[in-house]
Every structure is written in C-alpha cells, then in structure tokens.
Coordinates of C-alpha atoms in Angstrom, one line a residue:
M1442 CA 13.8 2.1 40.0
N1443 CA 11.4 5.0 39.5
A1444 CA 10.3 6.3 36.1
S1445 CA 12.3 9.5 36.3
F1446 CA 15.5 7.6 36.9
L1447 CA 14.8 5.4 33.9
T1448 CA 13.9 8.2 31.6
E1449 CA 16.5 10.7 32.7
I1450 CA 19.5 8.4 33.4
I1451 CA 19.2 4.9 32.1
L1452 CA 17.7 5.6 28.6
P1453 CA 20.1 8.6 27.8
L1454 CA 23.1 6.6 29.1
A1455 CA 22.1 3.6 26.9
L1456 CA 21.8 5.8 23.8
A1457 CA 25.1 7.5 24.6
L1458 CA 26.7 4.0 24.7
I1459 CA 25.2 3.3 21.3
M1460 CA 26.6 6.5 19.9
F1461 CA 30.0 5.8 21.5
G1462 CA 29.9 2.4 19.6
M1463 CA 29.2 4.3 16.4
G1464 CA 32.2 6.5 17.0
L1465 CA 34.4 3.4 17.4
G1466 CA 33.6 2.6 13.8
L1467 CA 34.5 6.0 12.5
T1468 CA 37.9 7.1 11.3
T1469 CA 39.3 10.4 9.9
T1470 CA 38.8 9.0 6.4
D1471 CA 35.1 8.9 7.0
F1472 CA 35.2 12.7 7.4
T1473 CA 37.7 13.5 4.6
R1474 CA 35.3 11.6 2.3
L1475 CA 32.8 14.4 2.8
F1476 CA 35.1 16.5 0.6
K1477 CA 36.0 13.7 -1.9
K1478 CA 32.3 12.9 -2.6
P1479 CA 30.6 16.2 -1.9
I1480 CA 27.6 15.6 -4.3
A1481 CA 26.7 12.2 -2.9
I1482 CA 27.0 13.5 0.7
A1483 CA 25.1 16.8 -0.1
M1484 CA 22.2 14.9 -1.8
G1485 CA 22.0 12.4 1.0
L1486 CA 21.7 15.2 3.5
V1487 CA 19.1 16.9 1.4
G1488 CA 17.1 13.7 1.4
Q1489 CA 17.4 13.2 5.1
I1490 CA 17.1 16.8 6.4
I1491 CA 14.6 18.3 4.0
A1492 CA 12.8 15.7 1.9
M1493 CA 12.0 13.2 4.7
P1494 CA 10.5 15.7 7.1
L1495 CA 8.4 17.1 4.2
L1496 CA 7.2 13.6 3.3
A1497 CA 6.3 12.9 7.0
L1498 CA 4.4 16.2 7.2
G1499 CA 2.5 15.3 4.0
L1500 CA 1.6 11.9 5.4
C1501 CA 0.4 13.4 8.7
Y1502 CA -2.2 15.5 6.7
L1503 CA -2.9 13.0 4.0
L1504 CA -3.7 10.2 6.5
N1505 CA -5.2 12.5 9.1
L1506 CA -3.1 11.0 11.8
P1507 CA -3.9 11.4 15.5
T1508 CA -1.8 14.0 17.3
P1509 CA 0.6 11.5 19.1
I1510 CA 1.2 9.5 16.0
A1511 CA 1.7 12.6 13.8
I1512 CA 4.2 14.2 16.2
G1513 CA 6.0 10.8 16.6
L1514 CA 6.3 10.6 12.8
M1515 CA 7.8 14.1 12.6
I1516 CA 10.2 13.3 15.5
L1517 CA 11.3 10.2 13.6
A1518 CA 11.8 12.1 10.3
A1519 CA 13.8 14.7 12.1
C1520 CA 16.3 12.1 13.5
P1521 CA 19.6 11.3 11.6
G1522 CA 20.5 7.9 10.3
G1523 CA 21.7 5.3 12.8
T1524 CA 24.0 2.3 12.9
M1525 CA 21.2 0.1 11.4
S1526 CA 21.5 1.9 8.1
N1527 CA 25.2 1.0 8.0
V1528 CA 24.4 -2.7 8.7
V1529 CA 21.7 -2.7 6.0
S1530 CA 24.1 -1.0 3.5
Q1531 CA 26.7 -3.7 4.2
L1532 CA 24.1 -6.5 3.7
A1533 CA 22.9 -4.9 0.5
K1534 CA 26.5 -4.6 -0.8
A1535 CA 26.0 -0.8 -1.1
N1536 CA 28.7 1.8 -0.6
L1537 CA 29.3 1.2 3.1
A1538 CA 32.0 3.9 3.3
L1539 CA 29.5 6.5 2.0
S1540 CA 26.8 5.2 4.3
V1541 CA 29.1 5.6 7.3
S1542 CA 30.1 9.1 6.2
L1543 CA 26.4 10.1 5.7
T1544 CA 25.5 8.8 9.1
A1545 CA 28.3 10.8 10.7
A1546 CA 27.4 14.0 8.9
S1547 CA 23.6 13.8 9.6
T1548 CA 24.3 13.0 13.2
A1549 CA 26.5 16.1 13.5
I1550 CA 23.9 18.4 11.8
S1551 CA 21.0 16.9 13.7
I1552 CA 21.8 18.8 16.9
I1553 CA 20.6 21.9 15.0
T1554 CA 18.0 20.6 12.6
T1555 CA 16.2 18.1 14.8
P1556 CA 15.0 20.5 17.5
F1557 CA 13.7 23.0 15.0
I1558 CA 11.7 20.3 13.1
I1559 CA 10.3 19.0 16.4
G1560 CA 9.4 22.5 17.5
F1561 CA 7.6 23.0 14.2
A1562 CA 5.7 19.7 14.7
M1563 CA 4.7 20.7 18.2
H1564 CA 3.4 24.1 17.0
Q1565 CA 1.4 22.5 14.2
F1566 CA -0.1 19.5 16.0
A1567 CA 0.1 20.2 19.7
P1568 CA 0.1 24.0 20.2
Q1569 CA -1.0 23.6 23.8
D1570 CA 2.3 21.9 24.6
D1571 CA 4.4 24.1 22.3
A1572 CA 5.4 26.5 25.1
S1573 CA 7.0 23.7 27.2
F1574 CA 9.3 22.7 24.4
S1575 CA 12.8 24.3 24.3
I1576 CA 14.9 24.2 21.2
L1577 CA 18.0 25.2 23.0
T1578 CA 17.6 22.5 25.8
T1579 CA 16.9 19.8 23.2
S1580 CA 20.0 20.9 21.1
L1581 CA 22.2 20.7 24.2
G1582 CA 20.8 17.4 25.2
L1583 CA 21.4 16.0 21.7
F1584 CA 24.9 17.4 21.8
V1585 CA 25.7 15.6 25.0
I1586 CA 24.0 12.3 24.2
T1587 CA 25.1 12.0 20.5
L1588 CA 28.1 14.1 19.5
V1589 CA 30.2 13.8 22.7
P1590 CA 30.1 10.0 22.9
V1591 CA 30.8 9.8 19.1
A1592 CA 33.8 12.1 19.5
I1593 CA 35.1 9.9 22.4
G1594 CA 34.6 6.8 20.3
I1595 CA 36.5 8.4 17.3
S1596 CA 39.4 9.4 19.6
L1597 CA 39.6 5.9 21.0
R1598 CA 39.5 4.4 17.5
H1599 CA 42.4 6.7 16.6
F1600 CA 44.6 6.0 19.6
K1601 CA 43.5 2.4 20.5
S1602 CA 42.4 1.1 17.1
E1603 CA 42.8 -2.6 18.0
F1604 CA 40.6 -2.3 21.1
A1605 CA 38.0 -0.2 19.2
I1606 CA 37.8 -2.7 16.3
K1607 CA 37.2 -5.6 18.7
S1608 CA 34.7 -3.7 20.8
E1609 CA 32.5 -2.3 17.9
P1610 CA 30.5 -5.5 17.2
F1611 CA 29.4 -5.6 20.9
F1612 CA 27.9 -2.1 20.6
R1613 CA 26.2 -3.0 17.3
R1614 CA 24.5 -5.9 19.0
F1615 CA 23.7 -3.7 22.1
S1616 CA 22.1 -1.2 19.7
L1617 CA 19.7 -3.8 18.3
F1618 CA 18.9 -5.2 21.7
F1619 CA 18.3 -1.8 23.2
M1620 CA 15.9 -0.8 20.4
L1621 CA 14.0 -4.1 20.7
A1622 CA 13.8 -3.8 24.5
M1623 CA 12.3 -0.2 24.1
I1624 CA 9.8 -1.4 21.5
A1625 CA 8.7 -4.2 23.8
A1626 CA 8.3 -1.8 26.8
L1627 CA 6.4 0.7 24.6
V1628 CA 4.0 -2.0 23.4
I1629 CA 3.2 -2.9 27.0
K1630 CA 2.9 0.7 28.3
E1631 CA 1.1 2.2 25.3
R1632 CA -0.9 -0.8 24.3
A1633 CA -4.2 1.1 24.4
L1634 CA -3.0 3.8 21.9
L1635 CA -1.3 1.1 19.8
A1636 CA -4.5 -0.9 19.6
S1637 CA -6.7 2.0 18.7
S1638 CA -4.3 3.5 16.2
F1639 CA -2.4 0.5 14.8
N1640 CA -3.6 0.9 11.2
D1641 CA -2.7 4.6 11.3
V1642 CA 0.8 4.2 12.7
F1643 CA 1.7 1.0 10.7
W1644 CA 0.8 2.3 7.3
A1645 CA 2.3 5.7 8.1
C1646 CA 5.6 4.1 9.0
I1647 CA 5.5 1.9 5.9
A1648 CA 4.7 4.9 3.7
L1649 CA 7.5 6.9 5.3
N1650 CA 10.0 4.1 4.9
I1651 CA 9.3 3.2 1.3
G1652 CA 8.6 6.8 0.3
S1653 CA 11.8 8.1 1.7
M1654 CA 13.8 5.3 0.1
I1655 CA 12.2 6.2 -3.3
I1656 CA 13.1 9.8 -2.7
G1657 CA 16.7 8.9 -1.9
L1658 CA 16.9 6.9 -5.1
L1659 CA 15.3 9.7 -7.2
I1660 CA 17.7 12.3 -5.7
A1661 CA 20.7 10.0 -6.5
S1662 CA 19.4 9.4 -10.1
L1663 CA 19.0 13.1 -10.7
S1664 CA 22.5 13.7 -9.4
K1665 CA 23.8 11.0 -11.8
L1666 CA 25.4 8.9 -9.0
S1667 CA 26.4 5.3 -9.6
L1668 CA 24.0 2.4 -8.9
T1669 CA 25.9 1.5 -5.7
D1670 CA 25.8 5.1 -4.4
S1671 CA 22.1 5.4 -5.4
L1672 CA 21.4 2.3 -3.4
T1673 CA 23.3 3.7 -0.5
L1674 CA 21.3 7.0 -0.5
G1675 CA 18.0 5.1 -0.7
I1676 CA 18.9 3.1 2.4
E1677 CA 20.4 6.0 4.3
V1678 CA 17.5 8.3 3.7
G1679 CA 15.0 5.5 4.4
I1680 CA 16.4 4.3 7.7
Q1681 CA 16.4 6.6 10.7
N1682 CA 17.7 6.3 14.2
A1683 CA 14.5 4.9 15.8
S1684 CA 16.2 4.6 19.2
L1685 CA 16.9 8.3 19.2
A1686 CA 13.3 9.1 18.3
I1687 CA 12.0 7.0 21.1
L1688 CA 14.4 8.6 23.6
I1689 CA 13.5 12.2 22.5
A1690 CA 9.8 11.4 23.0
I1691 CA 10.2 9.7 26.4
S1692 CA 13.2 11.6 28.0
F1693 CA 13.2 15.0 26.4
L1694 CA 9.4 15.6 25.9
N1695 CA 8.2 13.3 28.6
K1696 CA 5.5 12.0 26.2
P1697 CA 5.7 8.2 25.9
E1698 CA 2.8 8.2 23.5
Y1699 CA 4.9 10.1 21.0
A1700 CA 7.4 7.2 21.0
V1701 CA 4.9 4.7 19.6
T1702 CA 5.6 5.7 16.1
G1703 CA 9.3 5.3 16.6
G1704 CA 8.7 1.9 18.1
V1705 CA 6.7 0.6 15.1
Y1706 CA 9.1 2.2 12.7
G1707 CA 12.0 0.4 14.4
L1708 CA 10.5 -2.9 13.0
A1709 CA 8.9 -1.6 9.8
M1710 CA 12.0 0.2 8.6
F1711 CA 13.5 -3.0 7.3
I1712 CA 10.6 -3.7 4.9
G1713 CA 11.7 -1.1 2.3
P1714 CA 15.3 -2.2 2.2
L1715 CA 14.4 -5.8 1.9
L1716 CA 12.1 -5.1 -1.0
L1717 CA 14.8 -3.0 -2.6
I1718 CA 17.5 -5.7 -2.2
A1719 CA 15.1 -8.3 -3.5
G1720 CA 14.3 -6.2 -6.5
L1721 CA 18.0 -5.6 -7.3
K1722 CA 18.7 -9.3 -7.0
F1723 CA 15.9 -10.1 -9.4
K1724 CA 17.1 -7.5 -11.8
N1725 CA 20.7 -8.8 -11.7
K1726 CA 19.5 -12.4 -12.1
R1727 CA 17.4 -11.4 -15.1
L1728 CA 20.3 -9.5 -16.7
S1729 CA 22.6 -12.6 -16.1
T1730 CA 20.0 -14.8 -17.8
L1731 CA 19.7 -12.5 -20.8
K1732 CA 23.5 -12.4 -21.3
K1733 CA 23.6 -16.2 -21.4

C-alpha cells in the first residue's frame, strides 16, 4: 500500500464512515431544535466559528509557535465539533440534544468557514505554500467527506431507524479507534518534529482547549443560558474534530507535519472537560453539604 493510496483513499474513506455514523445518530428533531433554541445554537456557533480561531491565532503569536504547529493549530480551530463532544456532553450530564444539534450545525457550516480560515492561516504563516492551497477544492472535499455521509446516515436513520440505532455504537467506537490509530502513526512518522516542539504543541493545545471552553462558558453566561446549556457550550466549543484536522493536513494539504497539532489535541482535548466536570461535582457536593 503506497502513501498516496493511504492518504487519498483510506483516510478519507475512514472519516466518511465516521461522519456516516454521526448521521445515524441525527434525527429531524435535531434540526428543528435549531429554531426552538436559536440563542443557544447561535452563541455556540459564534464560539466555534469566530472565537476559537481568534484564540488560536492569538496563541500562535503569543507562544511564537513554529510554522507547522501554528498552521496545525489554526486547522484544528477551523474544524467543527465531532462525535467526541457528544460523548463528553453525555458523560457530563450536559444538554446532549443541544450538543448534537450544535455538532450538526457546525459541520454543515464548516464546508464554507473551514477552508477560508485555513487559507488565512497559510497566507499568514506559510505564504510560500499559499498559492498551492485551493479554497474551492477544500470546500468540495469537505462536502463529499462530511456532509454527504452525514446526509446518508440521517436518511438511513429515518427509514431504517432500528438498524441505525443498533449500528451507531459501532461507529462511535470506530471513531475513537481511528483517531488513536492516526495519532500513533503521526507520533512515529513525525517523531523528530514532535520531540523538538513538544512543549510548544502541548501547551498550545492545552491553552486552546481550556481557553475555548472558558470562552464557551462566558458566551453562554452573557446570553443568560441555563447551567446545563452553558456546560454544553463549554464542551462543544472546546472539543473539535481532531480526526478531521489530521485528515485535512495529510490528505488535502499533503503536509503530515501540520497534523501533529491535531494528534496531540486529540488526547489533550479531554483535559479541559475533565477539569470542568470535576469542578461542577465539587461545587454540587459543597452545595449539598451546606444545605444539610
């Protein structure tokens, strides 16, 4: 199996299967909810599409990140939420329905916003490669790999709901396995870059994760959303589709070194939610003690 077959066929196909699995978990209710909770959805999208890329850009300059790490961070910030954000929302007892709706909305919008953010990042940090990047080609690629499989999954959920419900857990597990496999492969292939820039990429990923979660919580607080919805926005803004970021770097840009940031973030992105969940549990336990 040569590298081009892996990057041009296997990786996109694997991500398409993951997106198909996400579609299996979506119903028409998840889209009608966009109109029933417009403020929560709109604020979540503001956090993901505007605030997170701006935070990533600020971190690139503040930490003076090397070019591959900086572009990788921007690619990551440009990606929508993934299935992992839904899993974390469920574990955190947040508003899972809102989380799913936000993931669906951000995925749909990302075929337009993600290429423009990546194009900006290439122009800022790697102008020598800027001419080789095509916004239109990237948009079409994202459409085929993300929206088409999701649409097929939604259709199957509508017409064959029993099969879809039974199949969805398999695709969730496959999503996690695929991400871990890509991270392992990246560590092996880009071990020199990872070794020389580990402190940069690790702290940049931690700062992006925790910082974006705080932004999500602040946006929700300013919008006067409930505690559950605020928790959901914090998680949804803070957890991005790391698998998609890795795929864009490797298959679309043919720059595996740009994927290192996504690989590290794939593991680091759980730190912020765990701290948030632990803090909420401590707060609830303290309130329960005071009431007694």
